[in-house]
Short mmCIF file of C-alpha atoms in Angstrom, two decimals:
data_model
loop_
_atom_site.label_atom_id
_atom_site.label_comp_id
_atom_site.label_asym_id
_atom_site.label_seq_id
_atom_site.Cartn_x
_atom_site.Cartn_y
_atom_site.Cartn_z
CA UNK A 185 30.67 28.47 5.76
CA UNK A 186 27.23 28.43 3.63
CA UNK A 187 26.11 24.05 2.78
CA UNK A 188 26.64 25.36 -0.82
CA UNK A 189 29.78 26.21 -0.48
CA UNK A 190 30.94 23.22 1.65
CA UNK A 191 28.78 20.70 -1.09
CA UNK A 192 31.16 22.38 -3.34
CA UNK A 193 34.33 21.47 -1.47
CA UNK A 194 35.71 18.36 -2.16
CA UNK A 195 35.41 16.80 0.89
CA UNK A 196 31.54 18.27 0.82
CA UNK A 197 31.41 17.02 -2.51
CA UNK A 198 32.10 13.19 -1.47
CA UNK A 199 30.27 13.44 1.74
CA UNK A 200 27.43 14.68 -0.61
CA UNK A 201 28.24 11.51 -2.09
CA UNK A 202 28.88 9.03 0.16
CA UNK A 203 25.47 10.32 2.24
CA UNK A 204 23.33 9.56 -0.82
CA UNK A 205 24.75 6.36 -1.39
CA UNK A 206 24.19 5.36 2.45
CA UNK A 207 20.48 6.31 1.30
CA UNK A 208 20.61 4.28 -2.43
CA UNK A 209 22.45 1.37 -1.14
CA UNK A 210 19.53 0.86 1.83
CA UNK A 211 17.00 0.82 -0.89
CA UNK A 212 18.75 -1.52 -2.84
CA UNK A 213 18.78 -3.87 -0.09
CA UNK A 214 15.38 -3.12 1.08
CA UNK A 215 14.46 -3.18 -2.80
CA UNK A 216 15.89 -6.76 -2.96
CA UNK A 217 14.50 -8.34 0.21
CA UNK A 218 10.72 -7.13 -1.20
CA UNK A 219 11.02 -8.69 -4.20
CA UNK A 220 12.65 -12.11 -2.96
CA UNK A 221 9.05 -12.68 -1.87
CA UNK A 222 8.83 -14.18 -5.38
CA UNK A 223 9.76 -17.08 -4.28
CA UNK A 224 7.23 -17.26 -1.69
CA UNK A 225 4.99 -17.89 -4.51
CA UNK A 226 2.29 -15.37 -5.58
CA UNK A 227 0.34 -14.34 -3.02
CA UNK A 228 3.35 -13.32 -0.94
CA UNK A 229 4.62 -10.80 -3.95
CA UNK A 230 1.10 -9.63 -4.86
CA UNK A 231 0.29 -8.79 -1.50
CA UNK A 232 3.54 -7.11 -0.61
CA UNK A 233 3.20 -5.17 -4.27
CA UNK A 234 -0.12 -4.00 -3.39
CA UNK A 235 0.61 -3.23 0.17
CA UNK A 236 3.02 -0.63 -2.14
CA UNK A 237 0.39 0.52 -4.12
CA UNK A 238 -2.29 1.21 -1.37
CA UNK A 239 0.71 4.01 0.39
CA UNK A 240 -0.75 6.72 -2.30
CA UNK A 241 1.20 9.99 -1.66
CA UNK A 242 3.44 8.78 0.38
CA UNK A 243 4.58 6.45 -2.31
CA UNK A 244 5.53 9.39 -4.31
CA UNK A 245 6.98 11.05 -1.57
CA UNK A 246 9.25 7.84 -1.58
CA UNK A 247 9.99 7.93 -5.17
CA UNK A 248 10.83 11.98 -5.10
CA UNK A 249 13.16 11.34 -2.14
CA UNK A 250 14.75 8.65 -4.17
CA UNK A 251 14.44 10.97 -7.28
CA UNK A 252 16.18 13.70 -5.53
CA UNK A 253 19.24 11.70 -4.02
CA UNK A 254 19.60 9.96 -7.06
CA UNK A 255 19.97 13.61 -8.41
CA UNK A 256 22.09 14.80 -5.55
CA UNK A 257 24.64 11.65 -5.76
CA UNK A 258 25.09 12.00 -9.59
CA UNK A 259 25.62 15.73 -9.14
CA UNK A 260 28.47 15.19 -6.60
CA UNK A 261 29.96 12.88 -8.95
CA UNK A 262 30.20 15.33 -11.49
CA UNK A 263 31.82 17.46 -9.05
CA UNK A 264 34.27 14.89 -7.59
CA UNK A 265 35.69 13.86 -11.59
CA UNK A 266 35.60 17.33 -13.21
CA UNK A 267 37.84 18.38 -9.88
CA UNK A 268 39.97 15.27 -10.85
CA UNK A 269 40.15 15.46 -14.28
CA UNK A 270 41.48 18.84 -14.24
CA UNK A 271 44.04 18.38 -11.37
CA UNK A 272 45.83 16.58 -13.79
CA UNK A 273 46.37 18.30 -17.16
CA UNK A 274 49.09 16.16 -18.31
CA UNK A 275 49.05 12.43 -18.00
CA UNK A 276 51.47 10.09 -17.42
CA UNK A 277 53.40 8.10 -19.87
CA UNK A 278 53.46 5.52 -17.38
CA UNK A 279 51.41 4.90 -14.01
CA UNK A 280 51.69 2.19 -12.15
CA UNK A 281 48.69 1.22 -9.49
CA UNK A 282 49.81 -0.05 -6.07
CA UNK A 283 46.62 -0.92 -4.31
CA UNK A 284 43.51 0.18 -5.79
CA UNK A 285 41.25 -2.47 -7.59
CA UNK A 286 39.26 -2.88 -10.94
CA UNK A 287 36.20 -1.99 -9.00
CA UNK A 288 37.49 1.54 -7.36
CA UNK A 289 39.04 2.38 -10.92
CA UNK A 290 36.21 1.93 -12.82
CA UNK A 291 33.37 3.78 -10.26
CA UNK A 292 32.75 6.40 -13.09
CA UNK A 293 31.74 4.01 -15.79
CA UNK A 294 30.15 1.41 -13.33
CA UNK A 295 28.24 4.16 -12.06
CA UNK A 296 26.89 5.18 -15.93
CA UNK A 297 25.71 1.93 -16.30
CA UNK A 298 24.04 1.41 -13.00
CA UNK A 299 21.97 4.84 -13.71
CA UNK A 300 21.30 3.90 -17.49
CA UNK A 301 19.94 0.81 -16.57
CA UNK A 302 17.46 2.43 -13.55
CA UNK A 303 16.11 4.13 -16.12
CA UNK A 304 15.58 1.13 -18.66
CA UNK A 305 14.27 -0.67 -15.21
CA UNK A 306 11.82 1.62 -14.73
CA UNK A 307 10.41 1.61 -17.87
CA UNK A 308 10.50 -1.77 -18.00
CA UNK A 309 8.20 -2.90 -14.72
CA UNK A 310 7.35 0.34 -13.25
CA UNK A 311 5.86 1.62 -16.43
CA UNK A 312 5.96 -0.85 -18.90
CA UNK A 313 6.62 0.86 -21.85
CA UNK A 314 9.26 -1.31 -23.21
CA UNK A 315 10.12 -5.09 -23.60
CA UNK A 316 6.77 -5.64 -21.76
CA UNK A 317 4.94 -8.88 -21.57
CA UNK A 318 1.29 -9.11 -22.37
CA UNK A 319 0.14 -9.25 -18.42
CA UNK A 320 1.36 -5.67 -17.58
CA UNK A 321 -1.46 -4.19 -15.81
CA UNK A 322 -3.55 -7.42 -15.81
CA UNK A 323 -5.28 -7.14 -12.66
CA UNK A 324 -5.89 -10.28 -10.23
CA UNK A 325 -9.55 -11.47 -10.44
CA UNK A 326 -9.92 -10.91 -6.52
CA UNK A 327 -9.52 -7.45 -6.80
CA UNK A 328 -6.76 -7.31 -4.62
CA UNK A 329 -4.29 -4.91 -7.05
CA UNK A 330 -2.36 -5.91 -9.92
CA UNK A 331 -0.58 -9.21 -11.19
CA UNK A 332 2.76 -8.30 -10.40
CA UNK A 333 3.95 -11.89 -9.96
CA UNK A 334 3.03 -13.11 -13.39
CA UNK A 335 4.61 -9.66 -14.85
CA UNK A 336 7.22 -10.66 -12.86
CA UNK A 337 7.76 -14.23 -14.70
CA UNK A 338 6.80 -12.93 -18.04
CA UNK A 339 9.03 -10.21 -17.87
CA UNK A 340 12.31 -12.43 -17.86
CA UNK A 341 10.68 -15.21 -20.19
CA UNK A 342 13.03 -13.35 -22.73
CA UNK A 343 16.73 -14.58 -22.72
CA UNK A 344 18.21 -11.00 -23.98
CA UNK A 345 15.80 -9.17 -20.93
CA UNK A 346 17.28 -11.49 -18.73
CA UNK A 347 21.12 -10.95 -19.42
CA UNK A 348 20.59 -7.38 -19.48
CA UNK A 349 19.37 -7.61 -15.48
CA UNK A 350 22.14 -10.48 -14.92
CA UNK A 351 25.10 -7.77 -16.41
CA UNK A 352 23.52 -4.57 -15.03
CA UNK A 353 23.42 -6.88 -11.14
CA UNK A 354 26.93 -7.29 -11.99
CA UNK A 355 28.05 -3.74 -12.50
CA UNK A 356 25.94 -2.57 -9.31
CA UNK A 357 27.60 -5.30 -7.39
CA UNK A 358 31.18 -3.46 -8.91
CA UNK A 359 30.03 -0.33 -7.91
CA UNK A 360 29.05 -1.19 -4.44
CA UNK A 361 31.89 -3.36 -3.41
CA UNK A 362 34.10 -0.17 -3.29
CA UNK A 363 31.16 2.54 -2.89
CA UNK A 364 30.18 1.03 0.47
CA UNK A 365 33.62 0.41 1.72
CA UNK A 366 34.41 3.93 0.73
CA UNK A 367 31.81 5.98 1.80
CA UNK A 368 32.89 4.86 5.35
CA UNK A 369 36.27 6.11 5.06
CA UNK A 370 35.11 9.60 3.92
CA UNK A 371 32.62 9.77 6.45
CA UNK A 372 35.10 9.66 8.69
CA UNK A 373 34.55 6.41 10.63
CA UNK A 374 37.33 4.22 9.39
CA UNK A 375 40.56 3.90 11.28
CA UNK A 376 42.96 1.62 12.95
CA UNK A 377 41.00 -0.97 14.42
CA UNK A 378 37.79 -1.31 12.43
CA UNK A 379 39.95 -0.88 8.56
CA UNK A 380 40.33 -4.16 7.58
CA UNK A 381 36.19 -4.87 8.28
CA UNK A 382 35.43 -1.62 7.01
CA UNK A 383 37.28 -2.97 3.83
CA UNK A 384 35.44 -6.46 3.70
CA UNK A 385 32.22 -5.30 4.25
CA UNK A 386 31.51 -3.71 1.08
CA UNK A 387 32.95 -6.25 -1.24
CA UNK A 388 30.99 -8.67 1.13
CA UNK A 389 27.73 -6.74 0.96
CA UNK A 390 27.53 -6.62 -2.71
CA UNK A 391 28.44 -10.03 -3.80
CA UNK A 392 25.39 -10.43 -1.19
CA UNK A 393 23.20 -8.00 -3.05
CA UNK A 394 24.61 -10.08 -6.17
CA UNK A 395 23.19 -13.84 -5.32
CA UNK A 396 19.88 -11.82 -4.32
CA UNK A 397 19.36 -10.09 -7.62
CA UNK A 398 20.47 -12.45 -9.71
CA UNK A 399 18.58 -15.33 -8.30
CA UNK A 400 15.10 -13.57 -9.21
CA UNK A 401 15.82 -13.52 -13.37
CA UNK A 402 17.59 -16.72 -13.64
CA UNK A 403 15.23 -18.31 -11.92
CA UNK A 404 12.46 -17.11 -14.24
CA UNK A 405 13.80 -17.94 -17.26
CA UNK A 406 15.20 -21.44 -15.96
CA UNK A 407 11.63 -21.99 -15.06
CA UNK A 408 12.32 -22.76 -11.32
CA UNK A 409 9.46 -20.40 -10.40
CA UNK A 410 6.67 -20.58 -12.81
CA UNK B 50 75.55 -2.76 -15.17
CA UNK B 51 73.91 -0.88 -18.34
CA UNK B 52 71.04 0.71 -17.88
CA UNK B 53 68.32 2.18 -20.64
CA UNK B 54 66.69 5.50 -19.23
CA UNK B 55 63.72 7.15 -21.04
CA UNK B 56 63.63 10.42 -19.24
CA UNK B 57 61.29 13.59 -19.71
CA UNK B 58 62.91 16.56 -20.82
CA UNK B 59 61.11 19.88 -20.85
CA UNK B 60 63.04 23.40 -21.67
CA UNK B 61 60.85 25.42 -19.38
CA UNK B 62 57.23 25.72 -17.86
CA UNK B 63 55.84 26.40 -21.13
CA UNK B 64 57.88 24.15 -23.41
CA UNK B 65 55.86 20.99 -24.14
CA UNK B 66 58.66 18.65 -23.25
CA UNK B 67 59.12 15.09 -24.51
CA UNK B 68 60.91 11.81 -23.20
CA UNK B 69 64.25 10.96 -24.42
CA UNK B 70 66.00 8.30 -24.47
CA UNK B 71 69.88 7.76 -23.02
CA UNK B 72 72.25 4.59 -22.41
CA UNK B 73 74.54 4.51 -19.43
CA UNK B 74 77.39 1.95 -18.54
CA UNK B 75 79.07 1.37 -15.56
CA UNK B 76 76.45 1.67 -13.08
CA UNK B 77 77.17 -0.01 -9.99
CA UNK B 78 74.59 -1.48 -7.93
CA UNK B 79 75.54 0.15 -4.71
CA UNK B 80 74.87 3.74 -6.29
CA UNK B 81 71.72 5.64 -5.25
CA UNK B 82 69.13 6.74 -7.81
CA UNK B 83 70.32 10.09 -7.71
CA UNK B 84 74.19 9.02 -8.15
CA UNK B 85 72.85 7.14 -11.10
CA UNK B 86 71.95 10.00 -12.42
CA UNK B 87 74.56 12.14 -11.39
CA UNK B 88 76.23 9.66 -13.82
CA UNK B 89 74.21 10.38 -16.49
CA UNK B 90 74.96 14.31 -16.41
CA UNK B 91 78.33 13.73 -16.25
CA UNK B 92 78.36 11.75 -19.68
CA UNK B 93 75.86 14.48 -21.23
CA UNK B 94 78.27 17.28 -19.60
CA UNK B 95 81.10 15.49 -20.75
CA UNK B 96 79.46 15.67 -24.86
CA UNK B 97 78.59 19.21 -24.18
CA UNK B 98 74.74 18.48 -23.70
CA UNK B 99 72.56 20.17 -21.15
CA UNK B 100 72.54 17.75 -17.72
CA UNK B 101 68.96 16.65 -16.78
CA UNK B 102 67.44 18.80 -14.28
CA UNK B 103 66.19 16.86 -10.92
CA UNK B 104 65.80 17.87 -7.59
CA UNK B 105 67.44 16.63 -4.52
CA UNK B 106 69.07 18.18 -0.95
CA UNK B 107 69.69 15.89 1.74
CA UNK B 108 69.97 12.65 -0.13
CA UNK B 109 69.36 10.91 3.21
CA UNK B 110 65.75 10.40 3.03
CA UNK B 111 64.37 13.19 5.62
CA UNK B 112 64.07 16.63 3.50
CA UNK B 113 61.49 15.61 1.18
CA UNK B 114 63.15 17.34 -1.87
CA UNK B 115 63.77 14.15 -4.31
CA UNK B 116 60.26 13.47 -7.07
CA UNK B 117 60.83 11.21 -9.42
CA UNK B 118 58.24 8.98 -10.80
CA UNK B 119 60.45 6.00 -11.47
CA UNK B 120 59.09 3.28 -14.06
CA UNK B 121 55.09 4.62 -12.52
CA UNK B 122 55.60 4.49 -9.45
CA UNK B 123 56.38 7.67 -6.67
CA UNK B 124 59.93 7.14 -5.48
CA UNK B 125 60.12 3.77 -7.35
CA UNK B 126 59.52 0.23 -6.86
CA UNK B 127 60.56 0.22 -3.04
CA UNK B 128 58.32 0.73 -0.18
CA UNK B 129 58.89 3.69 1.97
CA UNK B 130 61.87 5.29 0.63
CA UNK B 131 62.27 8.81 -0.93
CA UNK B 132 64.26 8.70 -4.66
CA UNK B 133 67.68 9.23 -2.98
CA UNK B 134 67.64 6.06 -0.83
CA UNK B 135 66.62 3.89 -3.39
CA UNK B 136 69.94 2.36 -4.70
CA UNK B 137 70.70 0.55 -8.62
CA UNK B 138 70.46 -3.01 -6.79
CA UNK B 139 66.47 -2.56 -6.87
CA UNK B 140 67.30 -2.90 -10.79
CA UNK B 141 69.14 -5.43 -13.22
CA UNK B 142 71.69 -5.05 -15.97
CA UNK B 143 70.25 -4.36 -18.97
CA UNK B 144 66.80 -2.93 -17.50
CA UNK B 145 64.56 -0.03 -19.09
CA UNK B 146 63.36 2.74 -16.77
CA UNK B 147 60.96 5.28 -17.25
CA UNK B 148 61.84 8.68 -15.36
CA UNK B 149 58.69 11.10 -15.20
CA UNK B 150 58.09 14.63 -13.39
CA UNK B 151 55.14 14.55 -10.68
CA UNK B 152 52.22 15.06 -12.62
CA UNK B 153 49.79 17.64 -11.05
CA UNK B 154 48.20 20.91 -11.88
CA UNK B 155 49.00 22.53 -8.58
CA UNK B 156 52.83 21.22 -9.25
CA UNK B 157 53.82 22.84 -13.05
CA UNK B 158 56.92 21.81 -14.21
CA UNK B 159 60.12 23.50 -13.90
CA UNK B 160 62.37 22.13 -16.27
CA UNK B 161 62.58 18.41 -16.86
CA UNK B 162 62.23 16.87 -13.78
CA UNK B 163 62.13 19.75 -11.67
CA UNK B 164 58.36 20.59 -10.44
CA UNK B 165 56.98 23.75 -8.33
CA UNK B 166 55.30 22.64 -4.97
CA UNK B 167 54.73 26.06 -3.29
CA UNK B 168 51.38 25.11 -3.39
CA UNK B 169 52.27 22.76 -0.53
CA UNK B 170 53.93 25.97 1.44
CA UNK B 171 50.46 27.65 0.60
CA UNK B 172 48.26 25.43 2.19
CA UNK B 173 50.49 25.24 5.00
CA UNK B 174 50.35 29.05 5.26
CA UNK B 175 46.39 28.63 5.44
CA UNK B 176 46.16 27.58 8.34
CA UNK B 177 48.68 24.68 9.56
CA UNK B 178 50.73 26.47 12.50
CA UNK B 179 50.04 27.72 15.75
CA UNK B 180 49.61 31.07 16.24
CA UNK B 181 50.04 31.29 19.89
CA UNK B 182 52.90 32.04 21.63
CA UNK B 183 54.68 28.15 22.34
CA UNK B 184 57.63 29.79 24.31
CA UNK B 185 61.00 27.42 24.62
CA UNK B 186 61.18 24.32 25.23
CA UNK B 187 59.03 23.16 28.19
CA UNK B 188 60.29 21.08 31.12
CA UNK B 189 59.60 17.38 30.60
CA UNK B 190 55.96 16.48 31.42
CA UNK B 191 54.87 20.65 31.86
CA UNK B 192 52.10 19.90 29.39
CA UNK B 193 50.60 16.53 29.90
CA UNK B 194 50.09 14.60 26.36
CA UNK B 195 48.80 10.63 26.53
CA UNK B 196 51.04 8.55 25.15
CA UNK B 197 48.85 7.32 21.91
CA UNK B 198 48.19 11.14 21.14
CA UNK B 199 51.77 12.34 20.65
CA UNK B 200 52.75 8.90 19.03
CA UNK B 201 49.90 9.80 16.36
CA UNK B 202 50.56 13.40 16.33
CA UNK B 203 54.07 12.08 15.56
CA UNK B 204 52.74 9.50 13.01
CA UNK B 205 51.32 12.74 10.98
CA UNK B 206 54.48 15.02 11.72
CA UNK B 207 56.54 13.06 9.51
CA UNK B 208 55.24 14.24 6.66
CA UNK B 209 58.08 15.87 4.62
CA UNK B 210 55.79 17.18 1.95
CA UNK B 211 57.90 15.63 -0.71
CA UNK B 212 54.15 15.22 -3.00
CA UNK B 213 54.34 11.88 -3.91
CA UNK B 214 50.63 11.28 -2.78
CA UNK B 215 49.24 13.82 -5.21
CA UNK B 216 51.98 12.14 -7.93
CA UNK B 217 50.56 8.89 -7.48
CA UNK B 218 46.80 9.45 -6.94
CA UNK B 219 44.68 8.73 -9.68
CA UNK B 220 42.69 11.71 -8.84
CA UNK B 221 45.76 14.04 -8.22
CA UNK B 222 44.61 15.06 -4.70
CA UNK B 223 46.73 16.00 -2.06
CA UNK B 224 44.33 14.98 0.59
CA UNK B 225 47.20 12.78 2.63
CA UNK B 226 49.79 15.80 2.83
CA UNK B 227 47.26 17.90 3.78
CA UNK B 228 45.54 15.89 6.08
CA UNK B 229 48.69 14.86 7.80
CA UNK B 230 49.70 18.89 8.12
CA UNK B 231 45.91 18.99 10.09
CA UNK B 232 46.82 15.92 11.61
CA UNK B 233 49.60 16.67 13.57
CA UNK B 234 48.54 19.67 15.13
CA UNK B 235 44.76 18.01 15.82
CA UNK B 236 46.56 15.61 18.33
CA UNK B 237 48.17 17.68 20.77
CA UNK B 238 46.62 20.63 22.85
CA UNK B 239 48.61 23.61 20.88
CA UNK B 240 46.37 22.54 18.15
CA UNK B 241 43.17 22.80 20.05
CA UNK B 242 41.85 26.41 19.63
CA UNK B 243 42.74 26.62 15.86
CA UNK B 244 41.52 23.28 15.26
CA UNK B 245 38.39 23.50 13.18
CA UNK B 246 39.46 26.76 11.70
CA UNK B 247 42.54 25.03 10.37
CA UNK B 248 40.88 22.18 8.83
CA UNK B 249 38.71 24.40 7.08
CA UNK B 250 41.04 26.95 5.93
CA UNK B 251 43.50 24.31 4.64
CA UNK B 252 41.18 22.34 3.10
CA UNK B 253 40.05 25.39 1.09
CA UNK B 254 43.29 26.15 -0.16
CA UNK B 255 43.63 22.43 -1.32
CA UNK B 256 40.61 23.09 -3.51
CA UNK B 257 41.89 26.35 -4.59
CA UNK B 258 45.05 24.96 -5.94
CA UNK B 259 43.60 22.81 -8.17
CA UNK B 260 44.04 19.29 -6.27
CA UNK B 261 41.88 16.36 -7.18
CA UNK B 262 39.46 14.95 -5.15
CA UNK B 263 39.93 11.63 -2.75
CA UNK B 264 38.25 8.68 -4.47
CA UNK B 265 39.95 6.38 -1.56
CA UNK B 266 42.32 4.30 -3.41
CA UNK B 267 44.83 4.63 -1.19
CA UNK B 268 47.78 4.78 -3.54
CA UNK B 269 49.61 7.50 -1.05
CA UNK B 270 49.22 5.38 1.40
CA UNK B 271 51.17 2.63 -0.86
CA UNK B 272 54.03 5.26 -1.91
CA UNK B 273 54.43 7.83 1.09
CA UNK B 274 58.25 7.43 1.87
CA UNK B 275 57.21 8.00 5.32
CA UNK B 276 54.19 5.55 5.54
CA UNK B 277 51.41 8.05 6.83
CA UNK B 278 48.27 6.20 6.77
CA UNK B 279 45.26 7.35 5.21
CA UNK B 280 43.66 7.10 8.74
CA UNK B 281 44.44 10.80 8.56
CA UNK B 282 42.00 11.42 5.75
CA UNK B 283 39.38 10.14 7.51
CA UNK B 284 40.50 12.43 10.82
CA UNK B 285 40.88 15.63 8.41
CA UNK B 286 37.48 14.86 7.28
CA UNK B 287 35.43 14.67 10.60
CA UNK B 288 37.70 17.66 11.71
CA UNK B 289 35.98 19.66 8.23
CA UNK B 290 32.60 18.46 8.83
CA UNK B 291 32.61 19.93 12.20
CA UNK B 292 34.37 22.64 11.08
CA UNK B 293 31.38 23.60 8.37
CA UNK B 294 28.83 21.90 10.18
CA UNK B 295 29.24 23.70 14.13
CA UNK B 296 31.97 26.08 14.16
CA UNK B 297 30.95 29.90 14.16
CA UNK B 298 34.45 31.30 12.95
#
């Protein structure tokens, strides 16, 4: 059996899936823990920025990777709901759900908003073409890279910015609580004894990821860091 | 007690169908579902009209015939029962309930109630027997099995394909029935040579019948009459990835 074919499959299809999302939801912590570093005051997040900066190709290598199972994960998506969609051709008058939860329900649209938002992120800091403060590209006076830290507090000096991170920190947090748990279970390595962990520990995990993103905006615009 | 029914009625596999509404008196609570309605066509017998169409065999729970989707839910509001061993005392006098066909592509509706699930015999025919030659019955303890392997082989083997997991999945896929058919056979050494083979085979046919895909919301798990856990999923799906992934067949 070809890897087309068995990316195809269903259960391809959602490995596909649950693979990439192993892959997203690492960056996302590893994406959170380097910018925390805010609150180790300037230096800390300047350095760490330009420590980014100074990888070169292999910075783009990163973001292609990214790029690509970004790509990949959306792709298997598609897959997954057009399968689903079309298995059932007539609805239900009524449906009543036993055991599955807001978050698992709404995985489509969460997922949208998530990717919608990465791209309104990246053209927000990475490239600053919208919403930008005035210190984009400022440069320190030491020479050593750019001012990320003041972008950083500039960025969320504007309430509406701000809410837009808050709700979009939200929605990830939706998406992960049941993508993480999930991706477990179709990877094969939930079962008897490890279920009810395997079912805590992505709700857990993303109310994590949660407090960690959220603490970075709010605390710009309340003015803790400055 | 009286009950209000608003039951789907559909001439044929091409007719569009509608629900309809009917009244019926006398029900006692010690009837079954299916007496309840036995009730029903009676009356509409009775006035000349055409009975509602619903399957049903055994009417003791084990054959896997009886798919109703009773006020939303597969088999109704009790846990791990088929339609025929849910009984009127589940309800009150004077309730409203909302009788539905399974809803799938792979499953197209007969007449009313009535769907087709020979897709279910086709995926079985893919791949979930033995083909060697098992003989009679063996002599007890011939062919060694640990204890916690047949108990989970038998965990899987009593699946009676009734389809209530595709009915109630949001995604319509019939990953539990299917992976309990692999299931079974996985556990016990019969299985063994046909193993990967069968999980790939089967798991084609699933696709090619038009089944949804698992988003793991475990509502077959919630409404399989014969509580199969959706441990199985995760078994069928280590069982395809090594199937795709290392087998040469």
């Amino acid at each position: 059996m070809s890897l087309g074919t068995t990316m195809k499959s269903s259960i391809g299809a959602k490995a596909l899936m649950a693979i990439t999302g192993i892959i997203l939801v690492l960056f996302v912590i590893g994406h959170m823990v380097g910018n925390l570093q805010v609150f180790l005051g300037p230096d800390a997040l300047n350095q760490y920025a330009h420590t980014l900066q100074s990888l070169g190709p292999i910075l783009w290598i990163i973001r292609l990777v990214l790029l690509t199972t970004l790509v990949a994960h959306i792709w298997s998506a598609a897959v997954v709901v057009r399968m689903s969609v079309a298995a059932r051709p007539v609805d239900y008058q009524k449906r009543k759900d036993l055991t599955t939860g807001f978050a698992a329900r709404t995985m489509l649209v969460s997922g949208i908003v998530v990717a919608l938002f990465i791209v309104y992120h990246v053209l927000h800091f990475t490239t600053g073409t919208i919403d930008m403060a005035e210190s984009y590209g400022q440069m320190l006076p030491d020479g050593g890279g750019h001012d990320v830290y003041k972008m950083v507090i500039e960025g969320f000096q504007h309430p509406l910015t701000t809410i837009v991170y808050c709700l979009a920190t939200v929605v990830l947090c939706l998406h992960l609580s049941h993508g993480i748990s999930s991706l477990m279970q179709t990877l094969g390595f939930r079962n008897d004894s490890n279920a009810a962990r395997i079912d805590k520990v992505g709700p857990v995990l993303a109310i994590i990821i949660l407090i960690g993103n959220l603490s970075m905006p709010i605390a710009a615009l309340t003015g803790l860091i400055k | 007690m009286r009950i209000t029914l608003h039951v789907w009625r559909q001439k044929n596999s091409t007719d569009t169908g509608g629900m309809k509404e009917y009244t019926v008196d006398g029900v006692s609570e010690d009837m079954s579902f299916l007496e309840m309605l036995d009730l029903v066509n009676e009356n509409l017998i009775n006035e000349g009209k055409e009975p509602i169409a619903f399957d049903h065999d055994c009417r003791e729970g084990i054959c896997g015939t009886c798919s109703l989707m009773i006020n939303g839910i597969a088999h109704g509001p009790d846990a791990a029962i088929t339609t025929c061993q849910l009984h009127m005392r589940s309800f009150k006098d004077g309730d409203a309930i909302h009788i539905e066909p399974w809803r799938s592509l792979a499953f197209p509706v007969v007449r009313d109630l009535v769907v087709d699930r020979s897709s279910f015999d086709r995926i079985v025919q893919a791949g979930g027997y033995v083909s060697i030659n098992a003989g009679a019955a063996q002599d007890a303890n011939c062919l060694p099995i640990p204890k916690p392997d047949s108990d989970t082989s038998m965990d899987a083997a009593a699946c009676i394909g009734c389809g209530a997991c595709v009915a109630s999945c949001p995604n319509g896929s019939a990953m539990l029935f299917v992976s309990a058919k692999i299931g079974h056979l996985a556990h016990l050494p019969q299985g063994q040579p046909e193993r990967y083979k069968r999980a790939r085979d089967m798991v084609a046919q699933m696709d090619a019948e038009g089944f949804g895909a698992c988003s793991n919301h475990y509502e077959c798990e919630a409404v399989c009459p014969k509580e199969i856990p959706v441990k199985f999923i995760a078994k069928m799906n280590r069982d395809f990835f090594k199937a795709t992934m290392c087998s040469e067949s």
